[in-house]
XYZ file of C-alpha atoms in Angstrom:
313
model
C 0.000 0.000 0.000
C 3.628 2.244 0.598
C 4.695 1.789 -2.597
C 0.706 2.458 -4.262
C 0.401 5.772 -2.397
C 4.408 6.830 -3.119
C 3.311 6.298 -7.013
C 0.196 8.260 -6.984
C 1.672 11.365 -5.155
C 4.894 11.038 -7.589
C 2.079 11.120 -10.230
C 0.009 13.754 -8.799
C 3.653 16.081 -7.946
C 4.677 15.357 -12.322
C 1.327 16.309 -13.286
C 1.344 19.771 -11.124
C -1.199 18.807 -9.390
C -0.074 19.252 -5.769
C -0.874 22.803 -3.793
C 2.317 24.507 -2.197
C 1.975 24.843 1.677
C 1.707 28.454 0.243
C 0.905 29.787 -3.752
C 2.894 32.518 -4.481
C 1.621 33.866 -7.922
C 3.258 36.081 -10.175
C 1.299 37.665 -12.654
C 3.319 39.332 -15.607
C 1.339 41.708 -18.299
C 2.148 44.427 -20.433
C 2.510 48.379 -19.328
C -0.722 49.877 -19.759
C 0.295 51.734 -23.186
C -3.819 51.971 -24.677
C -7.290 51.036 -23.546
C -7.411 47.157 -23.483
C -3.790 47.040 -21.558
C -4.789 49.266 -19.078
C -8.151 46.788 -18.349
C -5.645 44.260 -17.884
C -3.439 46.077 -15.303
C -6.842 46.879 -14.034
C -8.106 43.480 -13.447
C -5.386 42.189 -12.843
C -5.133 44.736 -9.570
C -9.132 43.592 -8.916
C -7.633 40.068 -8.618
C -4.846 40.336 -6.151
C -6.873 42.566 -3.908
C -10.086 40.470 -3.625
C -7.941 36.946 -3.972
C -5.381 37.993 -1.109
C -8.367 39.138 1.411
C -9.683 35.849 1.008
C -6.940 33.673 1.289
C -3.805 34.138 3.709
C -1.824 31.753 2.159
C -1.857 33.537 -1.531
C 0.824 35.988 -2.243
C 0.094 37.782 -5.766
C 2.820 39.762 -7.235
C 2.078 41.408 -10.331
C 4.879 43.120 -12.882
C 3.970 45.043 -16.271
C 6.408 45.515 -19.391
C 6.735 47.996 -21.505
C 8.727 45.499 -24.014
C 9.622 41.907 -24.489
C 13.266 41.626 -23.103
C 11.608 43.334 -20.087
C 9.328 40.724 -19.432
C 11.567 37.902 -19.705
C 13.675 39.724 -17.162
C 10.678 39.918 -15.215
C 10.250 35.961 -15.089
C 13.490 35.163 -14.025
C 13.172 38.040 -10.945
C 9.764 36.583 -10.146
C 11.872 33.181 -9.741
C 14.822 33.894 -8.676
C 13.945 37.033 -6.208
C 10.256 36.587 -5.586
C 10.194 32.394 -5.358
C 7.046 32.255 -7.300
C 5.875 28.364 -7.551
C 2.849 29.467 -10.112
C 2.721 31.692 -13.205
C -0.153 33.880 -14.687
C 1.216 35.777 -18.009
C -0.228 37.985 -20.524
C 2.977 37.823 -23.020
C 3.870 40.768 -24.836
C 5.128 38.606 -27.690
C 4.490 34.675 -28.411
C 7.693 33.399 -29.944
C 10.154 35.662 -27.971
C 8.723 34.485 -24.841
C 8.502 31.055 -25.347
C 11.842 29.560 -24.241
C 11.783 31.768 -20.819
C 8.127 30.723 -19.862
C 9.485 27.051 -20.467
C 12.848 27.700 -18.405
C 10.033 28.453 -15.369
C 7.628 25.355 -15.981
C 10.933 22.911 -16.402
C 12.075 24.663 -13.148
C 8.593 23.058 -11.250
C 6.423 26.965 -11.263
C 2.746 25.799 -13.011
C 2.112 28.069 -15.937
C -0.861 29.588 -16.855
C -1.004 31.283 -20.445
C -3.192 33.995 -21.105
C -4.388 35.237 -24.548
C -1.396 35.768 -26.293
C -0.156 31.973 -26.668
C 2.992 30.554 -27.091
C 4.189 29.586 -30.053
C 5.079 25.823 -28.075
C 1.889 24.887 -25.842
C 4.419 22.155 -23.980
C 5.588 25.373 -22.412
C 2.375 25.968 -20.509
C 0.287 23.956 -18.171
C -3.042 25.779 -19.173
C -4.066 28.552 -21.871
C -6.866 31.076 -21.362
C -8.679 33.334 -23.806
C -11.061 34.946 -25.766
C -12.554 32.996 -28.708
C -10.063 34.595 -31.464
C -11.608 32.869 -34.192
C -14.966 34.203 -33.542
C -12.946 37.648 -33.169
C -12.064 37.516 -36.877
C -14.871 35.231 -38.190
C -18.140 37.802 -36.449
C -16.926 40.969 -38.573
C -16.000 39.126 -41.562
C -19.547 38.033 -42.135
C -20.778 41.139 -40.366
C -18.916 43.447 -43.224
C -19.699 40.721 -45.782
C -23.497 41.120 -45.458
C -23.216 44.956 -44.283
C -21.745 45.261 -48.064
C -24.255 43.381 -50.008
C -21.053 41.251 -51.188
C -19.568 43.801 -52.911
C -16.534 46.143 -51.895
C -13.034 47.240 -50.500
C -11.586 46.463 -47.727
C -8.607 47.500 -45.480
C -7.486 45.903 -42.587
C -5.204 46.319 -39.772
C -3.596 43.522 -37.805
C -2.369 43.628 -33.742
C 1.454 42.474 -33.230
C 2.843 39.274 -34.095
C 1.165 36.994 -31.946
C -0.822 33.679 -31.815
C -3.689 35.264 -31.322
C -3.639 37.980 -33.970
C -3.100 34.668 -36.547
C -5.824 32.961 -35.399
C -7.708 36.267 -36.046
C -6.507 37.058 -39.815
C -7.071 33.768 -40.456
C -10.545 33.262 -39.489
C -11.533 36.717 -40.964
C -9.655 35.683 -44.499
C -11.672 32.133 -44.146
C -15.441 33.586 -43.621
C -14.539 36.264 -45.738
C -14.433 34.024 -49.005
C -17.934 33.295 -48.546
C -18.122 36.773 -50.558
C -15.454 36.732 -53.060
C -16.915 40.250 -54.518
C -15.324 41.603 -51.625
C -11.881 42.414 -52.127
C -9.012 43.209 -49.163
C -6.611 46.071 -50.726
C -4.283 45.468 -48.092
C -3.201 44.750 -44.828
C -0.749 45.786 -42.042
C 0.167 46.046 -38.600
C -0.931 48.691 -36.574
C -0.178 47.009 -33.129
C -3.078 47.398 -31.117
C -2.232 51.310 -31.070
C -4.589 54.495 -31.819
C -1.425 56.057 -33.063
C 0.344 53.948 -35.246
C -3.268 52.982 -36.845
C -3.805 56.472 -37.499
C -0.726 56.395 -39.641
C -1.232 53.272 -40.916
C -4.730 54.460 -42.477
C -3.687 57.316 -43.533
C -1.242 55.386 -46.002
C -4.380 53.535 -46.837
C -6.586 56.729 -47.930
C -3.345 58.164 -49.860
C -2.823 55.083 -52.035
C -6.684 53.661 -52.511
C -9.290 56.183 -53.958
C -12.139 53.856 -53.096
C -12.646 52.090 -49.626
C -15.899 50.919 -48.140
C -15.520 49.529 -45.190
C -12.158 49.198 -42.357
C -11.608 45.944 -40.240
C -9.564 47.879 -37.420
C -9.405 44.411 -35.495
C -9.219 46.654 -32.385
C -10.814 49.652 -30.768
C -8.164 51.327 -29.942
C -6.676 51.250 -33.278
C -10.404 51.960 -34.742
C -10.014 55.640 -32.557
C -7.141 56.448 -34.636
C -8.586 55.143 -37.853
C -11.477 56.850 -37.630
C -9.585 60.636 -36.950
C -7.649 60.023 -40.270
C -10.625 58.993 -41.959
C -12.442 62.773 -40.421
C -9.268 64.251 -41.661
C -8.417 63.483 -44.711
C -12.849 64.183 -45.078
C -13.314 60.900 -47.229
C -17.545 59.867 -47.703
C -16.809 56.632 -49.183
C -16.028 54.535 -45.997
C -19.307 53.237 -44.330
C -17.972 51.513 -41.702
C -15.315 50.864 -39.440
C -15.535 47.489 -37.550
C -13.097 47.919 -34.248
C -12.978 44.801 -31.816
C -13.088 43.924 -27.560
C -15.875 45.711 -27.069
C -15.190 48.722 -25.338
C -17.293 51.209 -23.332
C -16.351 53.965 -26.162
C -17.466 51.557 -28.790
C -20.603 50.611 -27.394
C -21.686 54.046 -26.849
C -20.756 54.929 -30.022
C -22.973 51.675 -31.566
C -25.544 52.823 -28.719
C -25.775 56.477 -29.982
C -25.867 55.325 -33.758
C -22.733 56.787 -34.770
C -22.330 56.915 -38.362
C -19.019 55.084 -39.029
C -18.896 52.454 -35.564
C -22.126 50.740 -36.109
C -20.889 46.976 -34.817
C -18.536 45.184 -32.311
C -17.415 42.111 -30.880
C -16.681 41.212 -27.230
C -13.155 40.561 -26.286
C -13.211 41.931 -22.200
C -9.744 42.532 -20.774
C -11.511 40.785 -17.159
C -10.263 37.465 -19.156
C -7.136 38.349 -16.887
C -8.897 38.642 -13.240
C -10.422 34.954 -14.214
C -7.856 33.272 -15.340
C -5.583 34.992 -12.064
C -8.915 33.825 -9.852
C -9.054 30.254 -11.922
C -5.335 29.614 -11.496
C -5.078 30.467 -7.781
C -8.089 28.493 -6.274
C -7.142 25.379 -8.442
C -3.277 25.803 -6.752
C -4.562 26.225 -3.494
C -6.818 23.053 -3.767
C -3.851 21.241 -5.262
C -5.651 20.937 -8.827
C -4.749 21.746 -12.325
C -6.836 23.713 -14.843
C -8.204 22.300 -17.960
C -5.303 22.490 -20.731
C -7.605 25.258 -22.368
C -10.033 27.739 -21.420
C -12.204 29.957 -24.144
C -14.288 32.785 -23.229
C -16.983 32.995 -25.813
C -17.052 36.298 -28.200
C -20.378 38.378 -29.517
C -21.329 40.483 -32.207
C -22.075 43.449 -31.003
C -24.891 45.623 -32.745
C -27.341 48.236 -31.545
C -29.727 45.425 -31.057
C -27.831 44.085 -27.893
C -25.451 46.793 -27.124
C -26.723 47.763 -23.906
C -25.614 44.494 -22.805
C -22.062 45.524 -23.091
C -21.892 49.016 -21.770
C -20.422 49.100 -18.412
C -19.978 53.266 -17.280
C -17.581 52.055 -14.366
C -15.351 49.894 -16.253
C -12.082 51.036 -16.857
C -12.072 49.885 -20.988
């Protein structure tokens, strides 16, 4: 019987599976540089504070980055200096970050992944997100139908990611359900009002003729739209942001004439997946290998639904 109950805890301790005497969770996200980062920092606040009242044997320490190298530095101080035994990050990058995520899982700290995947899922011990395809797939047929079939398109991707793949991918897929639609072009405007704003405004220089924008983001839609108010061009109809944020909805809420239509992407994925991650530790259980919060079309019809005055995105 010994040897029976030595196996099952050797199994339990090499699946991650057994609670520390005490978690100590570090939680690494990006700076908050635009609207959807600073929900994360947000919620990610919202999580320590309500998740260390509660429990006395939870330590949450939480670092932001304002860049990639900075975040892997982070990791090894959260190791090294900290002693964290579990991991909640939001990575800045997916490939970059990879191999120093995996240098904390092989070193026994239980990983937990958060929207931005890594580009090698043996690195992580759970993943939690959004539904990205739905992200890409809603506004595709959204701007498919919106256009009768017919039209130009621009688009504007996040940063190299996971994530924004899975995105562009599932909007190129649903989108050839209407091949009269055409996309002129497409480029990066990481997740950024102001490099969108220049990015679009390379778009309205070189194409005479666009009728609709998939911004992919609503922060990036904020500086699409002020080039498109600039440069005074009628022929756009509508420019499809994404996450779902309170300025979006009240724009889709007061009927504004170019954001008519959203989709749901909340930056509280982070205070779940820091609130899923700790009570599973502290009971000594693992998450399921993959989490995915549903997304929505949002549209006047059901807008209301989304508008939160209080939030912070």
């Amino acid at each position: 019987m010994k040897r029976l109950a030595g196996a099952c805890l050797l199994a339990l301790v090499a699946g991650g599976a057994v609670a520390a005497e005490k978690v100590t969770l570090g939680v690494a996200i990006p700076t908050a540089t635009h609207g959807f980062t600073g929900g994360i920092v947000w919620w990610a606040n919202q999580a320590k504070k309500e998740l260390e009242a509660a429990n006395p044997t939870l330590k949450v320490i939480i670092k932001t980055a304002a860049s990639t190298p900075e975040q892997a530095n982070q990791l090894q101080d959260m190791l090294v200096v900290n002693k964290i035994n579990t991991l909640v990050i939001f990575p800045l990058e997916s490939a970059s970050l990879t191999q120093p995520v995996a240098q904390l899982k092989n070193k026994g700290v239980y990983v937990t992944v958060v929207d931005r995947g890594l580009t090698n899922p043996s690195a992580q011990n759970a993943y939690v997100a959004g539904d990205n395809t739905a992200f890409g797939k809603l506004p595709a047929e959204y701007l498919g139908k919106k256009l009768g079939g017919k039209g130009n398109i621009v688009v504007l991707r996040g940063m190299p990611s996971t994530l924004d793949n899975e995105r562009i991918e599932a909007f190129n897929a649903a989108l050839k359900a209407y091949p009269g639609i055409k996309v002129l072009d497409t480029k990066y405007g990481n997740w950024n009002r102001d490099d969108a704003f220049k990015v679009m405004q390379d778009y309205l220089t070189r194409f005479k003729q666009i009728d609709a924008v998939w911004a992919a983001d609503d922060d990036m839609a904020i500086g699409v739209v002020k080039a498109i108010e600039q440069a005074k061009r009628t022929d756009i109809k509508e420019v499809f942001g994404g996450a779902g944020s309170k300025g979006a909805v009240k724009k889709i809420i007061d009927g504004d004439k170019l954001v008519q239509a959203d989709v749901s992407y909340s930056p509280k994925f982070i205070y779940d997946a820091i609130k899923m991650t700790a009570t599973a530790r502290l009971k000594g259980e693992a998450l399921p290998a993959k989490t995915i919060i549903p997304s929505t079309l949002i549209t006047r019809d059901n807008a209301k639904q989304f508008y939160f005055a209080d939030s912070p995105y």
